[in-house]
Rosetta silent file (secondary structure, phi, psi, omega in degrees, C-alpha in Angstrom):
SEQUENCE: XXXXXXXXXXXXXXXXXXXXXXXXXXXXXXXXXXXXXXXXXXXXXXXXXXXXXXXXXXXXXXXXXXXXXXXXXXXXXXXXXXXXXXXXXXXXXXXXXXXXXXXXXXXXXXXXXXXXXXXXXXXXXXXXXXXXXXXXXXXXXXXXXXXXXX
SCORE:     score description
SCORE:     0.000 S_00000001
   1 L     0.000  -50.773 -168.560    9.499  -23.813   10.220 S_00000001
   2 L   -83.879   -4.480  167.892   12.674  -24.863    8.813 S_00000001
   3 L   -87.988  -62.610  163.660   12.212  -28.548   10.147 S_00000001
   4 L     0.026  117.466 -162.246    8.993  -28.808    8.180 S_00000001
   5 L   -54.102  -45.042 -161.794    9.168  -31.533    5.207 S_00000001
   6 L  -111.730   42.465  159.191    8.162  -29.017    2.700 S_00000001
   7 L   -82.497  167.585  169.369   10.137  -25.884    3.134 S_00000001
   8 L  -167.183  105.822 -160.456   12.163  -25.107    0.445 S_00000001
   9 H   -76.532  -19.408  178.034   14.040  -21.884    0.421 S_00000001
  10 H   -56.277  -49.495  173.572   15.367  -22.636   -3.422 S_00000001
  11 H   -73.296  -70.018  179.592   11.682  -22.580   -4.682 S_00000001
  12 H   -24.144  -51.816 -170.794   10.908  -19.600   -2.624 S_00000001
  13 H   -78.301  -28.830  146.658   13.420  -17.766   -3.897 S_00000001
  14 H   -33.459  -66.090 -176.404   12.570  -18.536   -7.082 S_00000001
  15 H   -70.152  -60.519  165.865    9.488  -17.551   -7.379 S_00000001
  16 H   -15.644  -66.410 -174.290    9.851  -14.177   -5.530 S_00000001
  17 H   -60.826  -26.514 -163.140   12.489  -13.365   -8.442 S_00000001
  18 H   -56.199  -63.411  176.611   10.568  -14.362  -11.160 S_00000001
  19 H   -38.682  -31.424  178.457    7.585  -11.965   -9.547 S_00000001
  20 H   -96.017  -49.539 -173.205   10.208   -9.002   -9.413 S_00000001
  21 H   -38.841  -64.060 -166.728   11.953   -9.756  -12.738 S_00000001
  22 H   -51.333  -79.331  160.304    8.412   -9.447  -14.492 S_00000001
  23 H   -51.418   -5.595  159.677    7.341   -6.123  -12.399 S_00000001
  24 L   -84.548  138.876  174.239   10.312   -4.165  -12.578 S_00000001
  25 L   -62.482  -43.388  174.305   10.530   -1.746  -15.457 S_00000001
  26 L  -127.731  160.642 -158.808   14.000   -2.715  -16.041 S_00000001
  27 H   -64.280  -55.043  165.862   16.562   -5.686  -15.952 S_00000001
  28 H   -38.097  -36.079  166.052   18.277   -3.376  -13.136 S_00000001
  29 H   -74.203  -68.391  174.469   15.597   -2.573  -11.398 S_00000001
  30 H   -28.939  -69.306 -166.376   14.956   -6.229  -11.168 S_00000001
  31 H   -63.107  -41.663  168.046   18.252   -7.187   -9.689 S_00000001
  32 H   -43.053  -41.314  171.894   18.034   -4.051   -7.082 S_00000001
  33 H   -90.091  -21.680  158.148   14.758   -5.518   -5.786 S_00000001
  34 H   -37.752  -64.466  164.632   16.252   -9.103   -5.557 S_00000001
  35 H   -42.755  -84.422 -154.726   19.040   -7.754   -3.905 S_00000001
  36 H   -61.072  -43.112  169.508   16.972   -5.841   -1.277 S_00000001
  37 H   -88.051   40.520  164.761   14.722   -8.805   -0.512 S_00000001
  38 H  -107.893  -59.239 -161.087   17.687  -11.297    0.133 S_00000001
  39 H   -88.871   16.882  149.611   19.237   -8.744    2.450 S_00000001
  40 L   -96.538   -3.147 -152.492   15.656   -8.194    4.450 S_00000001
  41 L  -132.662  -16.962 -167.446   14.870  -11.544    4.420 S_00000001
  42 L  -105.841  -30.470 -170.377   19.011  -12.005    6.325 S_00000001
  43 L   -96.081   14.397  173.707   17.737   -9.551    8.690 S_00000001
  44 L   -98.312  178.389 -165.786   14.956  -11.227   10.191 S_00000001
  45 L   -70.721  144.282  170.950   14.931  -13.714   12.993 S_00000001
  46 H   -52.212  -49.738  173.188   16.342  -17.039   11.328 S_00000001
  47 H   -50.407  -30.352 -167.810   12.574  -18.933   12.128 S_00000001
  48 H  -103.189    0.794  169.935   10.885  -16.221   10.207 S_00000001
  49 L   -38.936   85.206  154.853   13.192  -16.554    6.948 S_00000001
  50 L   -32.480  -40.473  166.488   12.255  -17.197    3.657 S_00000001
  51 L  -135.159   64.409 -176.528   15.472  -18.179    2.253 S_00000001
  52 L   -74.982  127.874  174.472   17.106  -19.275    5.361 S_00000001
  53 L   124.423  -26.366 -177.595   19.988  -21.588    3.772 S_00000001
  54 L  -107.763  110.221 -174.462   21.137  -19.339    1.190 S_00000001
  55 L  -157.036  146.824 -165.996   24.406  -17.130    1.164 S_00000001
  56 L    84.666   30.006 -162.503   26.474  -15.747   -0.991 S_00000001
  57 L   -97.523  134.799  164.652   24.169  -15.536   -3.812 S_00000001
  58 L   -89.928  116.149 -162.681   25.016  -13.732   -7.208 S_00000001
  59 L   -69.369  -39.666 -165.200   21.894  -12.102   -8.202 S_00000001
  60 H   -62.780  -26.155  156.854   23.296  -11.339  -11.563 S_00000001
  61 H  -101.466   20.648 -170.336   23.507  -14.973  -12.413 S_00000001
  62 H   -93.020  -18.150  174.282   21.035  -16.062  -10.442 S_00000001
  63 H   -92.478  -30.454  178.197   19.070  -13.709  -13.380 S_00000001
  64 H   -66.572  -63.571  170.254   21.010  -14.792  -16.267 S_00000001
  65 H   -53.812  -39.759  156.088   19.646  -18.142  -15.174 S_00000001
  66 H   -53.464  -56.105 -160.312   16.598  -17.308  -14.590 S_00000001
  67 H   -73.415  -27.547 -151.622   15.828  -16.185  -17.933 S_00000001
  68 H   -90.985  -49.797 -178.477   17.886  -19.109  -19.695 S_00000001
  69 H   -80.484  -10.057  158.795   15.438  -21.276  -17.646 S_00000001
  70 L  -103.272   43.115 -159.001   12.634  -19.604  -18.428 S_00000001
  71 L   -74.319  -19.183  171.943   12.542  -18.563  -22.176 S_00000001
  72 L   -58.225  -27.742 -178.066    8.790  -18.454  -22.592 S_00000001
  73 L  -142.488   24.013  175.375    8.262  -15.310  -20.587 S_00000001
  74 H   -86.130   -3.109  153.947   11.667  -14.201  -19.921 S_00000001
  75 H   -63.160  -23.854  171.950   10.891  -11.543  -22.499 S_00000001
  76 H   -86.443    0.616  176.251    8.546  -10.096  -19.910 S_00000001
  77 L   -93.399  173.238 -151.198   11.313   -9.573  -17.341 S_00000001
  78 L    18.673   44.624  177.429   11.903   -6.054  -16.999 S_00000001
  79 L  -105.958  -14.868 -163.247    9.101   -4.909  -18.775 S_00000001
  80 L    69.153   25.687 -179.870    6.438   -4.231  -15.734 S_00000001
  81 L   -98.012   11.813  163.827    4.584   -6.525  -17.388 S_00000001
  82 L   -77.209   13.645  154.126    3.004   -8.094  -14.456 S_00000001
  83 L   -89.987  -43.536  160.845   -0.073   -6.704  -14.254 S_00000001
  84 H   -42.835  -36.214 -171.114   -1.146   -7.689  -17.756 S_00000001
  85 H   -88.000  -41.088  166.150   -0.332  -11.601  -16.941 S_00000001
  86 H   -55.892  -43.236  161.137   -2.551  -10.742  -13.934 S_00000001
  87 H   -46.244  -60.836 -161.009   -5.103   -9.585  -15.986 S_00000001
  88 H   -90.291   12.041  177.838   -5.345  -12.274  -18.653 S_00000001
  89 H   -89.873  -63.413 -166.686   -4.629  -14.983  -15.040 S_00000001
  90 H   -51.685  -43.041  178.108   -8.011  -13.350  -13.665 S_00000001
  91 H   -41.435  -31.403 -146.282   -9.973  -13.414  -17.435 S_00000001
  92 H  -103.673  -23.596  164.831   -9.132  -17.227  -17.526 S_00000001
  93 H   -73.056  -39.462  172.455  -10.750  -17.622  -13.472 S_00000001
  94 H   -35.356  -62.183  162.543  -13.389  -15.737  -14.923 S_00000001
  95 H   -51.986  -64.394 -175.525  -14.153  -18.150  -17.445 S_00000001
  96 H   -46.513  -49.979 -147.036  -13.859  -21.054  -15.293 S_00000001
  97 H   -90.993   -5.635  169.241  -16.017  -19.710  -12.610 S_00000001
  98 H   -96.903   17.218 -149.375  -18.851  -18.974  -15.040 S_00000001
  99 H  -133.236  -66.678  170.842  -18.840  -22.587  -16.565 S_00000001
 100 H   -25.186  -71.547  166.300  -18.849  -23.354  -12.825 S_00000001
 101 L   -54.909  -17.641  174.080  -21.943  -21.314  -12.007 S_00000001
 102 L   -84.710  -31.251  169.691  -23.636  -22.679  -15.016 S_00000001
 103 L   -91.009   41.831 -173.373  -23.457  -26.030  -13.561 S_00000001
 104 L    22.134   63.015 -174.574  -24.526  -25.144  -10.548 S_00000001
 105 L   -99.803  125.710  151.641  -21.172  -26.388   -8.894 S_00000001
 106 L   -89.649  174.604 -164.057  -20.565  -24.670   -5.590 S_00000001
 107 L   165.653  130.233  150.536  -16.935  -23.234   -5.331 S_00000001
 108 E   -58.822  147.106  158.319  -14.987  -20.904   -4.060 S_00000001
 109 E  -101.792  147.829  132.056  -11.958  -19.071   -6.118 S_00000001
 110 E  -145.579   97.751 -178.035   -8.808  -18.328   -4.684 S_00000001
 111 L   105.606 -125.143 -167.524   -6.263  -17.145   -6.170 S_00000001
 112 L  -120.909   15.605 -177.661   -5.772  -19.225   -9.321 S_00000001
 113 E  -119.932  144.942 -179.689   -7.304  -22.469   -7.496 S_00000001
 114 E   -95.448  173.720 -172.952  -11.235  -23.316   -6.930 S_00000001
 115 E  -152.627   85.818  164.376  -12.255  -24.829   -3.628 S_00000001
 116 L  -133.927  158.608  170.139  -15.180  -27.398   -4.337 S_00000001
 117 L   -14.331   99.268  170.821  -17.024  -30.102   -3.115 S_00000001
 118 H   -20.402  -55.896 -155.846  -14.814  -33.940   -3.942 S_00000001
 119 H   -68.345   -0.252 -155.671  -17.690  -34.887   -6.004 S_00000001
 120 H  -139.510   21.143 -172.291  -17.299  -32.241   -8.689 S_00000001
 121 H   -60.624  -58.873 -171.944  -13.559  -31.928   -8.385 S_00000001
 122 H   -62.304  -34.971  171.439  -12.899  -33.802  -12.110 S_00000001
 123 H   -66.080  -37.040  161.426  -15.622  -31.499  -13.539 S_00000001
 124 H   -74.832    1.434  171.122  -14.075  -28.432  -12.421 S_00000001
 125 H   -84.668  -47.582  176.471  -10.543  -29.737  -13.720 S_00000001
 126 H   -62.783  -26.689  173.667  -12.372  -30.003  -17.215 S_00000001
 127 H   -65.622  -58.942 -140.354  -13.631  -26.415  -16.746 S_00000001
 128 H   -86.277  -24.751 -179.124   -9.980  -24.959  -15.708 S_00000001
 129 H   -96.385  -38.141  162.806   -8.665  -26.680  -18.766 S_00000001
 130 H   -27.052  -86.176 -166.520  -11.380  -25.735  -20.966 S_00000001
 131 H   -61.780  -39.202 -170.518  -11.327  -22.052  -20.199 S_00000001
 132 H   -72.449  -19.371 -162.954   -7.279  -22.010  -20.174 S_00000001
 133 H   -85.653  -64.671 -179.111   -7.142  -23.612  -24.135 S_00000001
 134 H   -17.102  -52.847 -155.117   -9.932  -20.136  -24.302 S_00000001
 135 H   -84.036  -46.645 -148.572   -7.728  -17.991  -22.797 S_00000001
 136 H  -119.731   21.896  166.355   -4.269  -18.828  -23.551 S_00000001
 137 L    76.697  -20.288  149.796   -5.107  -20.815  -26.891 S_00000001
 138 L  -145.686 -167.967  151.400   -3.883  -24.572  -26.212 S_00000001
 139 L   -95.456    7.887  135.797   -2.788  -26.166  -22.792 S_00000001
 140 L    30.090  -82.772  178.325    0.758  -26.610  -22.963 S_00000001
 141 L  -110.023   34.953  170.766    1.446  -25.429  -19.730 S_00000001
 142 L   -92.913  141.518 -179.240   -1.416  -26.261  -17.896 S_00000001
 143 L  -140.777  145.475  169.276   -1.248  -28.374  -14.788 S_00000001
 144 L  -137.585  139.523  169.499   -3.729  -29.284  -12.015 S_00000001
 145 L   -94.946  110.598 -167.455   -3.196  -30.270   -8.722 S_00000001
 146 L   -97.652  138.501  166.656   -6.181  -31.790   -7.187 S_00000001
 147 L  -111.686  166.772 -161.876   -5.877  -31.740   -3.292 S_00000001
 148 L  -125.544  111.781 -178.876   -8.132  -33.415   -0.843 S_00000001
 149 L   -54.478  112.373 -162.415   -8.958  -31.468    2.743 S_00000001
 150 L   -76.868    0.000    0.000   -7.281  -33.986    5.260 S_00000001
């Protein structure tokens, strides 16, 4: 696992915190579940590691940073406000996947990604950007990664 071109235990660990900053009620609460999934994540077999590479970490400025690096939604950490951004992430697949269905595109959803046929890939990238300028009022942050099945 850890030979593998594209691990990357930095980004991992990233994201995890972000997901616990955002769902914890408080900034404390936040660091407490940081903490506890750094030191569960040390107690697994080294192969099965998520952030194999990393020791010695201060959560508390590994959160001060976070937030500094994040200022658009670092108002949402320790609010519990990750079910709401789930909410208005699912409204905005919604949208897409009925734009989809109107063109008779086949497609899958998963997650926050579609699964369709190469030929209709650039029309469902104009759907996902459509429906996000709906949802979240311009596209800013939107980015799409089109991948190709190998």
């Amino acid at each position: 696992k850890h030979g593998k071109f594209l691990f990357n235990p930095v980004r991992n660990l990233n994201k995890i915190c972000v997901l616990l900053a955002i769902n914890n009620r408080t900034r404390g609460a936040a660091i407490n579940s940081i903490n506890k999934k750094i030191r569960d994540d040390h107690r697994l077999p080294e192969k099965d590691r998520m952030y194999y590479g990393i020791n010695e970490l201060d959560v508390n400025l590994l959160y001060v940073n976070m937030e500094n690096r994040n200022i658009g939604i670092s108002e949402s950490y320790g609010s519990n406000q990750g079910a709401i951004m789930q909410f208005y992430d699912s409204m905005w697949m919604e949208r897409v996947l009925s734009y989809i269905v109107q063109a008779d595109i086949p497609a899958i959803p998963i997650h926050d990604s579609i699964l369709c046929p190469a030929e209709h890939a650039s029309e469902v990238e104009r759907f996902m950007e459509l429906a996000y300028k709906q949802s979240f009022g311009d596209t800013y942050n939107f980015k799409v990664k089109v991948k190709q099945a190998g």
